[in-house]
Short mmCIF file of C-alpha atoms and ligand atoms in Angstrom, two decimals:
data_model
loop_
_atom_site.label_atom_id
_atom_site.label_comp_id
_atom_site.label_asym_id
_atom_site.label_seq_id
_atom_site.Cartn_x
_atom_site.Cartn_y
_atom_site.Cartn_z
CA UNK Q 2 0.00 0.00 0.00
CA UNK Q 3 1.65 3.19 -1.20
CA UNK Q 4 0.78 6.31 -2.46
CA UNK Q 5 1.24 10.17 -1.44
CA UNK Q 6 -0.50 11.37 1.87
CA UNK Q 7 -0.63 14.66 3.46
CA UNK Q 8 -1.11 16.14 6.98
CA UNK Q 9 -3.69 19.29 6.82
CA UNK Q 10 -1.97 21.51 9.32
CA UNK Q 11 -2.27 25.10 9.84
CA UNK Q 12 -1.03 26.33 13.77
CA UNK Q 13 -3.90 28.77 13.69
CA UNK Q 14 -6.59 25.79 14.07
CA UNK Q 15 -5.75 25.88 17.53
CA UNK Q 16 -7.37 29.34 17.53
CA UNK Q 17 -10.68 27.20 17.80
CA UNK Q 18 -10.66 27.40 22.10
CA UNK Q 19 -13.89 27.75 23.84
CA UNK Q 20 -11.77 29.15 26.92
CA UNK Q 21 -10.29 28.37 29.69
CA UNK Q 22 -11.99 25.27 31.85
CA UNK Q 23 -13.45 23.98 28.54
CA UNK Q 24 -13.08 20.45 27.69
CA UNK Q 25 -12.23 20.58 24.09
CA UNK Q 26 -8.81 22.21 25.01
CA UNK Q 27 -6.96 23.27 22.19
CA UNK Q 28 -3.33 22.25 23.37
CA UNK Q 29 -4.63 18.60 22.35
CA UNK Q 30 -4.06 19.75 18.96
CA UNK Q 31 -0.63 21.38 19.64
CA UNK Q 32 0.56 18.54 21.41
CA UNK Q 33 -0.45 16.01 19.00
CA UNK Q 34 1.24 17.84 15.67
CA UNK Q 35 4.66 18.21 18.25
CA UNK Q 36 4.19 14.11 18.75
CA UNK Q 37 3.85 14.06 15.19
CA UNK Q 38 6.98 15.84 14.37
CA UNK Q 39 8.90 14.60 17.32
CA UNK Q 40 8.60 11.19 15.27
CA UNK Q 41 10.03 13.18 12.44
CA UNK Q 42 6.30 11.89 10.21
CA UNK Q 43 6.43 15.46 8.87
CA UNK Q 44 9.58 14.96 6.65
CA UNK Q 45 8.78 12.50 4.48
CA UNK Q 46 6.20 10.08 4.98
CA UNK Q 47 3.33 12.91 5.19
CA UNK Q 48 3.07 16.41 2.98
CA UNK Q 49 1.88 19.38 5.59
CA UNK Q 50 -0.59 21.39 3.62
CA UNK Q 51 -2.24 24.14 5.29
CA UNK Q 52 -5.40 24.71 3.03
CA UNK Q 53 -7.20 27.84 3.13
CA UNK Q 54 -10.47 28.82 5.32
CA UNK Q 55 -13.46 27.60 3.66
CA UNK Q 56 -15.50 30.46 2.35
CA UNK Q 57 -19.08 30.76 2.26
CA UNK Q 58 -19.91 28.97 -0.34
CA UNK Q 59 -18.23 25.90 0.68
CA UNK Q 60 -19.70 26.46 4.24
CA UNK Q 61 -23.19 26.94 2.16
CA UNK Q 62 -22.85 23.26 0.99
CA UNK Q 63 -24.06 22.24 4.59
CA UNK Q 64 -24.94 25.20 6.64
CA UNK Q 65 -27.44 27.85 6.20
CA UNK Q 66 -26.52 31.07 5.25
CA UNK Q 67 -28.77 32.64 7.78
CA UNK Q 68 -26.16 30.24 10.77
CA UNK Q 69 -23.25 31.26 9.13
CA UNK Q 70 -23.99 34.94 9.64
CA UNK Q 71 -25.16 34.07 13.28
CA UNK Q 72 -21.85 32.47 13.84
CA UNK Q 73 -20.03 35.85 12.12
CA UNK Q 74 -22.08 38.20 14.53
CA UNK Q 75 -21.33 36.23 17.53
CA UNK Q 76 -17.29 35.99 16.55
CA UNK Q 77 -17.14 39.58 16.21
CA UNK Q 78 -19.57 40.40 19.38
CA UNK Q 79 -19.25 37.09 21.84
CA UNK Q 80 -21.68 38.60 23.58
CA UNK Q 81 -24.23 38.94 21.62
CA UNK Q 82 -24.39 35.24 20.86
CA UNK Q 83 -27.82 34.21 19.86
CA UNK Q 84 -29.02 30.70 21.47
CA UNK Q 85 -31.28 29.88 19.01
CA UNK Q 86 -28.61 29.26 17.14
CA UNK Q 87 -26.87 27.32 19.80
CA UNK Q 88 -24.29 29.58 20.24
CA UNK Q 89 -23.11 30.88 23.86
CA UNK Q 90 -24.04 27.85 25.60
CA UNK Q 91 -22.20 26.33 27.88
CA UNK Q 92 -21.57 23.94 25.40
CA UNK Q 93 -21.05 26.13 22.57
CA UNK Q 94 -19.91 29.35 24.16
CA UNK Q 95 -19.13 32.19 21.49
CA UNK Q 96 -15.37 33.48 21.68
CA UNK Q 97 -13.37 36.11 19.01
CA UNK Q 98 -12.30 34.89 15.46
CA UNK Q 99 -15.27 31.51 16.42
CA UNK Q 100 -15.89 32.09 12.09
CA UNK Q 101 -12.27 32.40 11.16
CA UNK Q 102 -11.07 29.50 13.37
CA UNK Q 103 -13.87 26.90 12.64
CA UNK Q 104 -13.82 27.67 8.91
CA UNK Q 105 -9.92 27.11 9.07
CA UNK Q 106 -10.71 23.57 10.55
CA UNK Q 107 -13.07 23.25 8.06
CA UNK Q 108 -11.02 24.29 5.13
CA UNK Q 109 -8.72 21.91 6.22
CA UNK Q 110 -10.87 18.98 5.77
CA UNK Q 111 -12.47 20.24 2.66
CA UNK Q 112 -9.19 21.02 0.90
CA UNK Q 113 -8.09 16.80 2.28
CA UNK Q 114 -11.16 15.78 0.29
CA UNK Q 115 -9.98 17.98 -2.61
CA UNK Q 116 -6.48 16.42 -2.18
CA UNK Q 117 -7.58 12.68 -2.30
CA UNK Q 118 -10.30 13.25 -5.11
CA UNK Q 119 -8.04 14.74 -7.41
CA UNK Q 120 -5.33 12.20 -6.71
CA UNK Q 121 -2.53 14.64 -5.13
CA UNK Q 122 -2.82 12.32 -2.21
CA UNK Q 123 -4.14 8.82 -1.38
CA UNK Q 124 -4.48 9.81 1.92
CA UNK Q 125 -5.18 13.00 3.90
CA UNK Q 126 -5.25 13.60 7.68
CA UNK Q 127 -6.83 16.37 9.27
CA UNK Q 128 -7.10 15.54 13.24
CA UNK Q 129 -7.99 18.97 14.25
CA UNK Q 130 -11.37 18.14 12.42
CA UNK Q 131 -14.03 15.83 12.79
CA UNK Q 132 -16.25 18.13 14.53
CA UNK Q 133 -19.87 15.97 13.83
CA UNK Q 134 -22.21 17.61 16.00
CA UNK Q 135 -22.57 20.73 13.91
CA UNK Q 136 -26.18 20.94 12.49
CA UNK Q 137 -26.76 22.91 9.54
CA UNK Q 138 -28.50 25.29 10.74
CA UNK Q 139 -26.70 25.21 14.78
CA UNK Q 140 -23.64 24.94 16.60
CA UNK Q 141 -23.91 21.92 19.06
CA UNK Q 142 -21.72 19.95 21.13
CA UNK Q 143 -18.58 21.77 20.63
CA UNK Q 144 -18.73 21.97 16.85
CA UNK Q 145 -19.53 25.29 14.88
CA UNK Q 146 -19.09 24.05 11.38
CA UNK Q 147 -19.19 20.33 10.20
CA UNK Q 148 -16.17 20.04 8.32
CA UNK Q 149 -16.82 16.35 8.21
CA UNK Q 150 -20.26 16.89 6.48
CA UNK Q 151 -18.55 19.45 4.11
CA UNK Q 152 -15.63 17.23 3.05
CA UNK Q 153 -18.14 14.96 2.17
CA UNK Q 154 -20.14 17.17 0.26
CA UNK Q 155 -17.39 18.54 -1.09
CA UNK Q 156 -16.56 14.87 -3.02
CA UNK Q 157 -20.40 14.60 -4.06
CA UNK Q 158 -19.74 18.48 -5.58
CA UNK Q 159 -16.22 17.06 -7.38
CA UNK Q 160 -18.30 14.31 -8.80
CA UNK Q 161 -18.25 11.54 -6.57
CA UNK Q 162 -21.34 8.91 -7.03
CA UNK Q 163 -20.73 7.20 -3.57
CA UNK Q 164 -19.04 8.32 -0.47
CA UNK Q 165 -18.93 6.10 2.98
CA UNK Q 166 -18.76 8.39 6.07
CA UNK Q 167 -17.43 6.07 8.95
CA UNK Q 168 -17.56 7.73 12.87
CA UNK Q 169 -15.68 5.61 15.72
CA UNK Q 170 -15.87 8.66 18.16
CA UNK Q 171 -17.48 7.65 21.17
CA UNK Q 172 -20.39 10.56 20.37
CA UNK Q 173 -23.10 9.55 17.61
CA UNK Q 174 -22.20 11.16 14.56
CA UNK Q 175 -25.71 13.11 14.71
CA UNK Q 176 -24.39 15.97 11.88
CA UNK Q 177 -23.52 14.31 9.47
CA UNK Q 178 -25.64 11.66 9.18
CA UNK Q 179 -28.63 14.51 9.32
CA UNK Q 180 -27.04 16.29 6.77
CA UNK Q 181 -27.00 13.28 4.12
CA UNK Q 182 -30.18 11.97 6.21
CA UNK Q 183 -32.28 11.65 2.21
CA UNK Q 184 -29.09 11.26 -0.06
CA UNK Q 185 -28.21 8.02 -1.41
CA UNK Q 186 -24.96 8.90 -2.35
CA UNK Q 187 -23.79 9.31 1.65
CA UNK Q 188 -23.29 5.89 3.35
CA UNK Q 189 -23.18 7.28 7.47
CA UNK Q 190 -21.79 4.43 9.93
CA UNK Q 191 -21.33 5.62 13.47
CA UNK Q 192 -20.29 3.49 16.40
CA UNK Q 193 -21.01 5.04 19.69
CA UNK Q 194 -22.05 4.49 23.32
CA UNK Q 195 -25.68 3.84 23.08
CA UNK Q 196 -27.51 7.28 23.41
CA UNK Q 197 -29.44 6.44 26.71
CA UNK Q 198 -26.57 7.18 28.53
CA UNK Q 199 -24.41 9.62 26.27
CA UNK Q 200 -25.23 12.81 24.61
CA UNK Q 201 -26.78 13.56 21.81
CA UNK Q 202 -29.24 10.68 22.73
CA UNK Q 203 -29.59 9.94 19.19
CA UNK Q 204 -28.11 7.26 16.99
CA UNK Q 205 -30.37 4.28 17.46
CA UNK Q 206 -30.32 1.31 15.42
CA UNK Q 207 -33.73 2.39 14.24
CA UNK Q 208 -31.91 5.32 12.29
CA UNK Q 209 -31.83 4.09 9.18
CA UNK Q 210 -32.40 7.42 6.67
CA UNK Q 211 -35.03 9.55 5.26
CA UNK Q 212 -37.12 9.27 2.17
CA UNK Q 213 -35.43 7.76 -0.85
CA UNK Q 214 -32.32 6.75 1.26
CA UNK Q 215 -33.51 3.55 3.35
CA UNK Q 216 -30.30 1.78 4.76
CA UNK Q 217 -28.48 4.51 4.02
CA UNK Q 218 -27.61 5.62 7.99
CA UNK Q 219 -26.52 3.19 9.80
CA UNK Q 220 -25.93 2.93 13.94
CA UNK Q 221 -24.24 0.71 16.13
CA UNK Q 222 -25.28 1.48 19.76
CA UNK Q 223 -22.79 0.30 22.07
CA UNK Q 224 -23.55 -0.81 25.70
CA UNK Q 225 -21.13 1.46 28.30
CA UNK Q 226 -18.52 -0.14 29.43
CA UNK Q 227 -17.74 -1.91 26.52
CA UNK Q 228 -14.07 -2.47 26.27
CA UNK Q 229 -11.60 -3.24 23.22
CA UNK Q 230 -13.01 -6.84 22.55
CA UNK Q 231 -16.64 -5.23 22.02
CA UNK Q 232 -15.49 -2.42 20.00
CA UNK Q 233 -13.95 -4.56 17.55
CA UNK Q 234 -15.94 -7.24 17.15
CA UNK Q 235 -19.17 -4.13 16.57
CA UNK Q 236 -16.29 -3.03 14.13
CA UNK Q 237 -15.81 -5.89 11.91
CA UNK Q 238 -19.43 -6.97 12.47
CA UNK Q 239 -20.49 -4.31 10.70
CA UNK Q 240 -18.41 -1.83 8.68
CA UNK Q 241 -16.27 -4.04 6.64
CA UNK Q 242 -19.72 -5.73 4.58
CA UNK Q 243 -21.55 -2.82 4.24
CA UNK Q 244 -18.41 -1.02 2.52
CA UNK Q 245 -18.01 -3.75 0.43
CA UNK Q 246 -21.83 -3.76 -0.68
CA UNK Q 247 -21.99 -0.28 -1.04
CA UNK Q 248 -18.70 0.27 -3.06
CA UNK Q 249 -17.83 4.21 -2.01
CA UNK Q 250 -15.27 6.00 -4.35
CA UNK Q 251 -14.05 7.75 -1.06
CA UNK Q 252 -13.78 6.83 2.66
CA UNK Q 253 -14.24 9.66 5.21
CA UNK Q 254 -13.52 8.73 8.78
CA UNK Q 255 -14.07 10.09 11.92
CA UNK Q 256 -11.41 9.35 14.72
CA UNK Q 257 -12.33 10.68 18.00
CA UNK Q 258 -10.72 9.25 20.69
CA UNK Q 259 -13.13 9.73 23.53
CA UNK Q 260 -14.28 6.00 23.42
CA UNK Q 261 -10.97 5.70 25.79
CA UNK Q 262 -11.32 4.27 28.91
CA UNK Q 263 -9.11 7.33 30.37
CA UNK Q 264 -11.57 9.32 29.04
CA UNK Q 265 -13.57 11.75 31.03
CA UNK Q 266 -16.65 12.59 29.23
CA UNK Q 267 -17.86 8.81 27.74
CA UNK Q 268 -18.14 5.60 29.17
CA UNK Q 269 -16.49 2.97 26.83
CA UNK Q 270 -13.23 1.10 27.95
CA UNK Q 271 -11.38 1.16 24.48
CA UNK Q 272 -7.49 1.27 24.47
CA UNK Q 273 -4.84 3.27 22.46
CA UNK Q 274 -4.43 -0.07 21.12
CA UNK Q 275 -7.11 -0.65 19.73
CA UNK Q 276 -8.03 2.27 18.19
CA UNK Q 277 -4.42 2.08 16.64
CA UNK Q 278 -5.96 -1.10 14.99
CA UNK Q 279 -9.30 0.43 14.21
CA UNK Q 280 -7.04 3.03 12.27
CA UNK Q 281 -5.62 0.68 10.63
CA UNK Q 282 -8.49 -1.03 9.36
CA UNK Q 283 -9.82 1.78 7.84
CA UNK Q 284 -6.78 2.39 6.24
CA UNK Q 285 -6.88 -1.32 4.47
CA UNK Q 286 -11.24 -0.96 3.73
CA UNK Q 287 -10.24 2.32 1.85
CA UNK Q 288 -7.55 0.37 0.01
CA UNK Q 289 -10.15 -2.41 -0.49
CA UNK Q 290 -13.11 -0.99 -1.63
CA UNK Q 291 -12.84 2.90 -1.87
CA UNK Q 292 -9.81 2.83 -4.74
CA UNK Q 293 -7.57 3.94 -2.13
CA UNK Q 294 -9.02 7.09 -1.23
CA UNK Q 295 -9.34 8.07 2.43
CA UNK Q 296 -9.44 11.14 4.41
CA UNK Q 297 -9.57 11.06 8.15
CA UNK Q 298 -10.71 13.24 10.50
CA UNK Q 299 -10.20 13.69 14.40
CA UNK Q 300 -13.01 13.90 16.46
CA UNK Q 301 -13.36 14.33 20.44
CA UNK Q 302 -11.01 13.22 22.69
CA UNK Q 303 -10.79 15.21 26.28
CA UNK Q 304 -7.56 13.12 28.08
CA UNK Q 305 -5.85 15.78 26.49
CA UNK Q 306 -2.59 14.40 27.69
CA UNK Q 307 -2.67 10.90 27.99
CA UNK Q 308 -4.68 9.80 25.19
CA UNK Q 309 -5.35 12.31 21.99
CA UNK Q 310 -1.92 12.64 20.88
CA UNK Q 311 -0.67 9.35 20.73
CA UNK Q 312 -4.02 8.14 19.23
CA UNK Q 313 -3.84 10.56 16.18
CA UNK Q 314 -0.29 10.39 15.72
CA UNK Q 315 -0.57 6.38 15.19
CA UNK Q 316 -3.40 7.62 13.01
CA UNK Q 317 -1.44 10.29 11.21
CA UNK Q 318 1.55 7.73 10.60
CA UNK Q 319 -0.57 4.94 9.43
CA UNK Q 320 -1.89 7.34 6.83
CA UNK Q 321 1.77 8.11 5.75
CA UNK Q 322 2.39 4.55 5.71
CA UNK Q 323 5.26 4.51 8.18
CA UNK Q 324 3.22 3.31 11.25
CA UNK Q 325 4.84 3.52 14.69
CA UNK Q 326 5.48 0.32 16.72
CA UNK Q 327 3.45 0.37 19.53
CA UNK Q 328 5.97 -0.28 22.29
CA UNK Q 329 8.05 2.59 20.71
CA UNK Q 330 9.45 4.84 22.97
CA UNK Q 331 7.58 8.22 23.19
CA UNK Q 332 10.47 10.88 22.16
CA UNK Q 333 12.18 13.16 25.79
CA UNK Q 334 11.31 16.02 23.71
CA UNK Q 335 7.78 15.81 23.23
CA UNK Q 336 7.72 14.54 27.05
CA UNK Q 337 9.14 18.08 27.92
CA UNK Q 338 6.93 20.04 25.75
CA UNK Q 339 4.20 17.87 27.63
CA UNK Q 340 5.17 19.22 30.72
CA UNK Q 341 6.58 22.74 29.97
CA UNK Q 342 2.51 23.21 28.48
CA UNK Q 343 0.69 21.39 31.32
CA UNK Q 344 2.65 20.79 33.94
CA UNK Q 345 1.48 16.96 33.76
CA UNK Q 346 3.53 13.78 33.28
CA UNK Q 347 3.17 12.69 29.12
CA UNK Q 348 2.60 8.40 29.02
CA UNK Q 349 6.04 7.16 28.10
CA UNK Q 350 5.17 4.31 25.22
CA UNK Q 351 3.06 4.47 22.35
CA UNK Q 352 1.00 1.72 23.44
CA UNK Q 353 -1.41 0.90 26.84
CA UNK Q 354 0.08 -2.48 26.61
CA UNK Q 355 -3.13 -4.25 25.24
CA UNK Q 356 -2.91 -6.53 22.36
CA UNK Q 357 -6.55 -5.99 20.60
CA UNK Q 358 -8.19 -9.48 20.15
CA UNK Q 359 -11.77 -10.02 19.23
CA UNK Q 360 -14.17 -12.95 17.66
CA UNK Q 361 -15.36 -12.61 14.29
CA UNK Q 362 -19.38 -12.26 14.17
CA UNK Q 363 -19.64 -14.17 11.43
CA UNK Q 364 -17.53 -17.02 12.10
CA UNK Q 365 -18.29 -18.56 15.61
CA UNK Q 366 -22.02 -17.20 15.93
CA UNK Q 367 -23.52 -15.24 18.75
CA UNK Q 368 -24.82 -15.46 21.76
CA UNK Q 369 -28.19 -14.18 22.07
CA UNK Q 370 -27.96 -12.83 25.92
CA UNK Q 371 -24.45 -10.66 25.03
CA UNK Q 372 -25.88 -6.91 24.98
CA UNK Q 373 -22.92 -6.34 22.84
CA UNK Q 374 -23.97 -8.76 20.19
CA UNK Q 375 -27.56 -7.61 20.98
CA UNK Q 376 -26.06 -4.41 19.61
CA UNK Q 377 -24.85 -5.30 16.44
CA UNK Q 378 -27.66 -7.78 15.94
CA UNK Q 379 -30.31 -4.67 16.25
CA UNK Q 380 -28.00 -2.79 13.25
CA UNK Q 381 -27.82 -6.02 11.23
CA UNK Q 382 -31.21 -6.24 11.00
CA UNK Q 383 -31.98 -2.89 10.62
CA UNK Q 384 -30.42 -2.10 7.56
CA UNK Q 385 -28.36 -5.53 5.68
CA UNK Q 386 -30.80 -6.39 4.07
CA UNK Q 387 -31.50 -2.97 2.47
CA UNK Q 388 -27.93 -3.53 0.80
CA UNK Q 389 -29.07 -6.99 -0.02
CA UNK Q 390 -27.15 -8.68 3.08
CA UNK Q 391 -28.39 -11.06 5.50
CA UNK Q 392 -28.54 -10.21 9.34
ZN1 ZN U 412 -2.44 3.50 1.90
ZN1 ZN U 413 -17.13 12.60 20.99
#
């Protein structure tokens, strides 16, 4: 597996910072591109491109002009955020430059898609995106704009037929797959903890896409607590047979690291590990049935320290086919930079010491009283057979 890949990268994403005490912490972002270059990933195996902001009409493709001027107004007055459009919540709070820095993040992932559909890269990361929440017409859950939504419209605008949208962050991917909620074209798979217990308390099985799309959304609703085993096995249960059925000419995929067990927002025990693996799946599905194209996105992720920047570097090297071996040492430098920024202790290996195992659904059968395989059986059967597969 070869081919050209580039990192999206512009410093001024981390301009996206809902201020101080907020969760989504923008030094996870910093951090991460300093693990990334303390591995040396940047010369060499991945191109940094910094892509411009995207403009309006880019940002039209999903959101509605009447939002993005809400979001303008409330960047260059904070407080005069208006809450109907979900802006200065406690969620969402409004802060100067919100426009500039959210369509940088978006541009990022726009100009990735642009990048792999025109064949100047196979691959194209953009970790400080992946913000899914985003409605188009409302800021929620710490996303302003859905760059993951517009990087996929942005293929359908380029002339893509089929694009698969695939979202392992702990969160239901509730933007996107409402923004393609009627389009044939989009295939949305999320994998999340099951909404009773997580926000946006959406993304049940029974979410299977509007009128004229049926099958076309599809959601995996994890029990909490599930741990690396679960996660994979929900995986492979799922993604790998729809991608092949549906036959996308581009993978999009969603990264968030917040399914960690370290993490403090989410309730899923998943390892660095084995979202290292998941990483690398995707990276072999896009090989395998989307002709090799693949941009991936970050996502949540709030053990800002411990988790995010290992997790996306593995992703980021994967994508620039050099991947890192797990028990690799992580680089002094990067430890010091840890501390000189935080003041905390950085993890000292690339790996949490699990080696990801799981049982293939398909092979071995079920067992009827496993919630987890009560799970995937609910998604089986809510949308195989609408892509002519059995449950
Ligand atoms: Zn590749
Ligand atoms: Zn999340």
């Amino acid at each position: 597996m070869s081919g050209r890949a580039q990192l999206m990268w512009d410093e001024a994403v981390t301009g996206y910072d809902f201020g101080p005490g907020h969760p989504m912490d923008p030094v996870r972002l910093a951090l991460t591109m300093r693990l990334v270059e303390a591995f040396g990933l940047h010369r060499g195996p991945l191109e940094v491109v910094a892509a411009k902001p995207a403009g309006d009409s880019t940002l039209g493709l999903v959101h509605r002009a009447d939002y993005i001027e809400a979001v303008r107004r409330a960047s260059a007055d904070p407080a005069s955020a208006d809450l109907d459009y979900g802006l200065g919540t406690e969620d969402d709070p409004a802060f100067p430059r919100m426009h500039e820095a959210s369509a940088l993040i978006a541009g990022q992932s726009v100009g990735a898609a642009e990048a792999v559909w025109r064949g100047e890269a196979s691959h194209a990361v953009n970790f400080a995106g992946g913000l899914h929440h985003a409605m188009p017409g409302g800021a929620s859950g710490f996303c302003v704009y859905n760059d993951a939504a517009l990087a996929v419209a942005r293929l359908l605008e380029l002339g893509a037929e089929r694009v698969a949208y695939v979202d392992v962050d702990v969160h239901h991917g509730d933007g996107v797959q409402a923004a393609f909620w009627e389009d044939p074209r989009v295939l949305t798979i999320s994998l999340h903890e099951h909404p009773q217990t997580l926000f946006p308390q959406t993304g049940w099985p029974e979410e299977t896409g509007g009128e004229g799309a049926a099958g076309s959304a599809v959601n995996v609703a994890l029990p909490a607590g599930t741990g690396d085993a679960g996660w994979l096995r929900a995986f492979h249960a799922v993604v790998p047979e729809l991608l092949a059925a549906f036959r996308p000419q581009a993978l999009v995929t969603q990264h968030g690291a917040d399914t960690h067990f370290e993490d403090p927002l989410a309730h899923l025990a998943v390892s660095l590990d084995a979202q290292r693996a998941v990483a690398e799946s995707c990276h072999a599905l896009a090989h395998e049935h989307a002709e090799g194209r693949w941009v991936a996105l970050g996502g949540g992720g709030y053990a800002v320290v411990e988790v995010v920047p290992r997790s996306w570097t593995h992703l980021a090297a994967i994508a620039g086919h050099r991947p890192i071996d797990p028990t690799s040492r992580v680089p002094e430098e990067w430890r010091h930079e840890v501390f000189r920024r935080t003041r905390q202790l950085a993890p000292q290996r690339m790996t949490d010491g699990r080696t990801p195992q799981w049982r293939d659904f398909a092979e071995g059968g079920y067992d009827p009283a496993d919630r987890l395989d009560q799970a995937v059986l609910a998604t089986r059967r809510a949308v195989f057979p609408a892509h002519g597969l059995l449950p």
